């Protein structure tokens, strides 16, 4: 793929931009972002904005925002893809690879270490007690995500209707997540485009697009890079091997992860718990809690899932191999989306029908995250047993986990009221759970 020059890629508002950095300087900045990228996509995007726009002035505000809008339209982790796009804009494909990989690899290394410890010691009573607190904190984190996304996405009756319809579809009717996303995009483009503004004609939106042949070559190259290793694995190990299954499933997941990791977690959990039988629901919740404590995108929880699936199927060696395959299938598509679509960012952001489809998908994601919050709540706070013939209220009362409810309340106050942050909330909840366990054990 031909790389746009600095004159083409950074010309929107050159007075706001500093000279392009050297490749080494950019790599240092991306390494810093990768190590410090805690707090989910909102915090990660804010960190990148501070480094790239405010401090380094490598991009102007008018260049940063269209890139962010474009990445929100894509499946996959928007913060990682935004880093990849900015890296591409500064230094072409090499810059995009450096930025994207440095955003992911620190967190991936931490998740691998934590998954290894969990596989070895996950059933130790003290460790299990800590994870009671982590699960309660994760529920508060999901609730916080639901509130934040709702404020950003639900701006009128149409948005509310999409969110409510998505919740009913996935929670009541059990419609598959990909169909909900596709349906929302199609209906949004059809119904809301008439309400959108006319296409803009800014200098960047009018920039000459790259030749179609160049884009097709880029797509073919990166599609091959993504799929070819997975095909080799399937041919070598067979269709029913865990490596093959992981490659196919997480590749499919990478195509439908609109709205971030929270939106797709319920769908992923259903597949890995009920259909593949790789993890239990409790293990899935533990994995999310671990991913919340690490830098990098939350979708790194897929690495935890892949590691445990491989570990159960064949021990440490297969666990490591499955984790690598999972990472490849999860993140290789992100480079395809960015390198193929980057030259079209300004043009795409100027199209009303695409904006309408994105608006509908974003609203529908609120309903999907609400479903995730309800599902987490039922599993974390009401995980006991109840008579089969009891009513709903009786079942909830019989299954209520007092410790989990108290820890969730503490986590919710810390995160939603005192705004202490994800890492602090997880740490306090885990410490309180451990203390509770020790007191009960001594008593």
mmCIF file of C-alpha atoms in Angstrom, residues 154-319:
data_model
loop_
_atom_site.group_PDB
_atom_site.id
_atom_site.type_symbol
_atom_site.label_atom_id
_atom_site.label_comp_id
_atom_site.label_asym_id
_atom_site.label_seq_id
_atom_site.Cartn_x
_atom_site.Cartn_y
_atom_site.Cartn_z
ATOM 1 C CA UNK A 154 -28.924 8.140 23.551
ATOM 2 C CA UNK A 155 -29.796 11.611 22.349
ATOM 3 C CA UNK A 156 -33.428 11.259 21.334
ATOM 4 C CA UNK A 157 -36.454 8.958 20.962
ATOM 5 C CA UNK A 158 -34.984 7.118 17.975
ATOM 6 C CA UNK A 159 -31.882 6.188 19.959
ATOM 7 C CA UNK A 160 -33.971 5.062 22.922
ATOM 8 C CA UNK A 161 -36.094 2.910 20.632
ATOM 9 C CA UNK A 162 -33.023 1.230 19.121
ATOM 10 C CA UNK A 163 -31.554 0.554 22.566
ATOM 11 C CA UNK A 164 -34.814 -0.888 23.911
ATOM 12 C CA UNK A 165 -35.325 -3.040 20.822
ATOM 13 C CA UNK A 166 -31.774 -4.391 21.058
ATOM 14 C CA UNK A 167 -32.239 -5.254 24.744
ATOM 15 C CA UNK A 168 -35.491 -7.107 24.072
ATOM 16 C CA UNK A 169 -33.987 -8.878 21.069
ATOM 17 C CA UNK A 170 -30.971 -10.245 22.929
ATOM 18 C CA UNK A 171 -32.404 -10.688 26.446
ATOM 19 C CA UNK A 172 -35.921 -11.918 25.675
ATOM 20 C CA UNK A 173 -35.797 -13.255 22.114
ATOM 21 C CA UNK A 174 -32.129 -14.376 22.236
ATOM 22 C CA UNK A 175 -31.382 -12.977 18.794
ATOM 23 C CA UNK A 176 -27.676 -13.458 17.938
ATOM 24 C CA UNK A 177 -25.539 -10.394 18.532
ATOM 25 C CA UNK A 178 -24.257 -10.092 14.930
ATOM 26 C CA UNK A 179 -27.826 -9.965 13.607
ATOM 27 C CA UNK A 180 -28.693 -7.186 16.044
ATOM 28 C CA UNK A 181 -25.745 -5.094 14.838
ATOM 29 C CA UNK A 182 -26.500 -5.696 11.160
ATOM 30 C CA UNK A 183 -30.187 -4.993 11.658
ATOM 31 C CA UNK A 184 -29.529 -1.768 13.545
ATOM 32 C CA UNK A 185 -27.124 -0.556 10.860
ATOM 33 C CA UNK A 186 -29.550 -1.335 8.036
ATOM 34 C CA UNK A 187 -32.576 0.208 9.750
ATOM 35 C CA UNK A 188 -30.575 3.214 10.894
ATOM 36 C CA UNK A 189 -29.260 3.896 7.409
ATOM 37 C CA UNK A 190 -32.761 3.588 5.959
ATOM 38 C CA UNK A 191 -34.734 5.550 8.571
ATOM 39 C CA UNK A 192 -32.286 8.095 9.923
ATOM 40 C CA UNK A 193 -30.389 9.161 6.803
ATOM 41 C CA UNK A 194 -33.158 11.587 5.874
ATOM 42 C CA UNK A 195 -32.579 13.382 9.195
ATOM 43 C CA UNK A 196 -28.815 13.649 8.663
ATOM 44 C CA UNK A 197 -27.076 16.701 7.297
ATOM 45 C CA UNK A 198 -25.812 16.911 3.742
ATOM 46 C CA UNK A 199 -22.284 15.690 3.025
ATOM 47 C CA UNK A 200 -19.589 18.131 4.034
ATOM 48 C CA UNK A 201 -17.196 19.536 1.496
ATOM 49 C CA UNK A 202 -14.218 20.340 3.677
ATOM 50 C CA UNK A 203 -10.733 20.285 2.227
ATOM 51 C CA UNK A 204 -9.973 16.900 3.761
ATOM 52 C CA UNK A 205 -13.306 15.384 2.740
ATOM 53 C CA UNK A 206 -12.612 16.427 -0.833
ATOM 54 C CA UNK A 207 -9.099 14.997 -0.856
ATOM 55 C CA UNK A 208 -8.500 12.703 -3.818
ATOM 56 C CA UNK A 209 -8.941 9.085 -2.827
ATOM 57 C CA UNK A 210 -6.334 6.423 -3.470
ATOM 58 C CA UNK A 211 -6.864 4.242 -6.563
ATOM 59 C CA UNK A 212 -9.263 1.336 -6.093
ATOM 60 C CA UNK A 213 -6.558 -1.075 -7.236
ATOM 61 C CA UNK A 214 -4.343 0.060 -4.361
ATOM 62 C CA UNK A 215 -7.120 -0.529 -1.840
ATOM 63 C CA UNK A 216 -7.902 -3.972 -3.267
ATOM 64 C CA UNK A 217 -4.224 -4.904 -3.092
ATOM 65 C CA UNK A 218 -4.104 -3.788 0.546
ATOM 66 C CA UNK A 219 -7.210 -5.817 1.382
ATOM 67 C CA UNK A 220 -5.851 -8.922 -0.350
ATOM 68 C CA UNK A 221 -2.489 -8.605 1.399
ATOM 69 C CA UNK A 222 -3.849 -8.209 4.900
ATOM 70 C CA UNK A 223 -6.638 -10.731 4.416
ATOM 71 C CA UNK A 224 -3.960 -13.259 3.472
ATOM 72 C CA UNK A 225 -1.820 -12.297 6.471
ATOM 73 C CA UNK A 226 -4.842 -12.792 8.739
ATOM 74 C CA UNK A 227 -6.327 -15.979 7.277
ATOM 75 C CA UNK A 228 -3.398 -17.960 5.861
ATOM 76 C CA UNK A 229 -1.855 -19.020 9.229
ATOM 77 C CA UNK A 230 -5.279 -20.117 10.451
ATOM 78 C CA UNK A 231 -5.819 -22.212 7.325
ATOM 79 C CA UNK A 232 -2.427 -23.884 7.852
ATOM 80 C CA UNK A 233 -3.411 -24.675 11.457
ATOM 81 C CA UNK A 234 -6.739 -26.146 10.341
ATOM 82 C CA UNK A 235 -5.037 -28.342 7.739
ATOM 83 C CA UNK A 236 -2.385 -29.484 10.217
ATOM 84 C CA UNK A 237 -4.615 -30.229 13.218
ATOM 85 C CA UNK A 238 -8.100 -30.809 11.821
ATOM 86 C CA UNK A 239 -11.371 -28.926 12.156
ATOM 87 C CA UNK A 240 -12.212 -30.177 15.657
ATOM 88 C CA UNK A 241 -8.904 -29.228 17.306
ATOM 89 C CA UNK A 242 -8.965 -26.424 19.870
ATOM 90 C CA UNK A 243 -6.438 -24.376 17.852
ATOM 91 C CA UNK A 244 -8.627 -24.516 14.760
ATOM 92 C CA UNK A 245 -11.804 -23.798 16.714
ATOM 93 C CA UNK A 246 -10.152 -20.837 18.442
ATOM 94 C CA UNK A 247 -8.897 -19.403 15.155
ATOM 95 C CA UNK A 248 -12.318 -19.631 13.506
ATOM 96 C CA UNK A 249 -14.345 -18.418 16.476
ATOM 97 C CA UNK A 250 -12.193 -15.428 17.391
ATOM 98 C CA UNK A 251 -11.882 -14.424 13.734
ATOM 99 C CA UNK A 252 -15.663 -14.387 13.551
ATOM 100 C CA UNK A 253 -15.780 -12.445 16.802
ATOM 101 C CA UNK A 254 -13.343 -9.877 15.405
ATOM 102 C CA UNK A 255 -15.789 -9.086 12.612
ATOM 103 C CA UNK A 256 -18.777 -8.412 14.895
ATOM 104 C CA UNK A 257 -17.222 -6.632 17.890
ATOM 105 C CA UNK A 258 -18.954 -3.313 17.237
ATOM 106 C CA UNK A 259 -19.317 -1.151 20.314
ATOM 107 C CA UNK A 260 -16.317 -2.498 22.185
ATOM 108 C CA UNK A 261 -15.690 -5.550 24.320
ATOM 109 C CA UNK A 262 -18.623 -4.988 26.694
ATOM 110 C CA UNK A 263 -21.098 -5.219 23.836
ATOM 111 C CA UNK A 264 -19.858 -8.616 22.669
ATOM 112 C CA UNK A 265 -19.119 -10.249 26.033
ATOM 113 C CA UNK A 266 -22.543 -11.820 26.455
ATOM 114 C CA UNK A 267 -22.342 -13.358 22.986
ATOM 115 C CA UNK A 268 -18.769 -14.562 23.562
ATOM 116 C CA UNK A 269 -19.670 -16.013 26.958
ATOM 117 C CA UNK A 270 -22.605 -17.915 25.527
ATOM 118 C CA UNK A 271 -20.397 -19.450 22.864
ATOM 119 C CA UNK A 272 -17.354 -20.360 24.992
ATOM 120 C CA UNK A 273 -19.418 -21.606 27.958
ATOM 121 C CA UNK A 274 -22.442 -23.282 26.402
ATOM 122 C CA UNK A 275 -21.353 -24.252 22.896
ATOM 123 C CA UNK A 276 -17.627 -24.973 23.172
ATOM 124 C CA UNK A 277 -17.501 -25.756 26.895
ATOM 125 C CA UNK A 278 -14.070 -24.134 27.212
ATOM 126 C CA UNK A 279 -14.835 -22.153 30.392
ATOM 127 C CA UNK A 280 -17.454 -21.962 33.100
ATOM 128 C CA UNK A 281 -19.443 -18.774 33.668
ATOM 129 C CA UNK A 282 -17.391 -18.102 36.810
ATOM 130 C CA UNK A 283 -14.129 -18.474 34.914
ATOM 131 C CA UNK A 284 -15.392 -16.079 32.256
ATOM 132 C CA UNK A 285 -16.142 -13.481 34.923
ATOM 133 C CA UNK A 286 -12.714 -14.042 36.453
ATOM 134 C CA UNK A 287 -11.108 -13.483 33.063
ATOM 135 C CA UNK A 288 -12.911 -10.193 32.611
ATOM 136 C CA UNK A 289 -11.766 -9.100 36.053
ATOM 137 C CA UNK A 290 -8.159 -9.904 35.159
ATOM 138 C CA UNK A 291 -8.426 -8.037 31.846
ATOM 139 C CA UNK A 292 -9.771 -4.982 33.678
ATOM 140 C CA UNK A 293 -6.557 -4.758 35.728
ATOM 141 C CA UNK A 294 -4.195 -4.730 32.747
ATOM 142 C CA UNK A 295 -3.184 -2.049 30.233
ATOM 143 C CA UNK A 296 -4.430 -2.358 26.681
ATOM 144 C CA UNK A 297 -7.879 -3.109 25.249
ATOM 145 C CA UNK A 298 -10.406 -5.026 27.327
ATOM 146 C CA UNK A 299 -10.881 -7.435 24.429
ATOM 147 C CA UNK A 300 -7.636 -9.029 25.672
ATOM 148 C CA UNK A 301 -10.027 -11.145 27.734
ATOM 149 C CA UNK A 302 -10.106 -13.331 24.591
ATOM 150 C CA UNK A 303 -6.474 -14.237 25.283
ATOM 151 C CA UNK A 304 -7.475 -15.470 28.750
ATOM 152 C CA UNK A 305 -10.260 -17.549 27.196
ATOM 153 C CA UNK A 306 -7.926 -19.025 24.596
ATOM 154 C CA UNK A 307 -5.263 -19.829 27.192
ATOM 155 C CA UNK A 308 -7.671 -21.679 29.476
ATOM 156 C CA UNK A 309 -9.247 -23.532 26.549
ATOM 157 C CA UNK A 310 -5.816 -24.758 25.465
ATOM 158 C CA UNK A 311 -4.746 -25.531 29.029
ATOM 159 C CA UNK A 312 -7.770 -27.740 29.627
ATOM 160 C CA UNK A 313 -7.268 -29.484 26.298
ATOM 161 C CA UNK A 314 -3.551 -30.170 26.551
ATOM 162 C CA UNK A 315 -1.605 -28.372 29.247
ATOM 163 C CA UNK A 316 0.804 -25.437 29.209
ATOM 164 C CA UNK A 317 2.226 -25.834 25.713
ATOM 165 C CA UNK A 318 -1.170 -25.979 24.040
ATOM 166 C CA UNK A 319 -2.382 -23.155 26.282
#
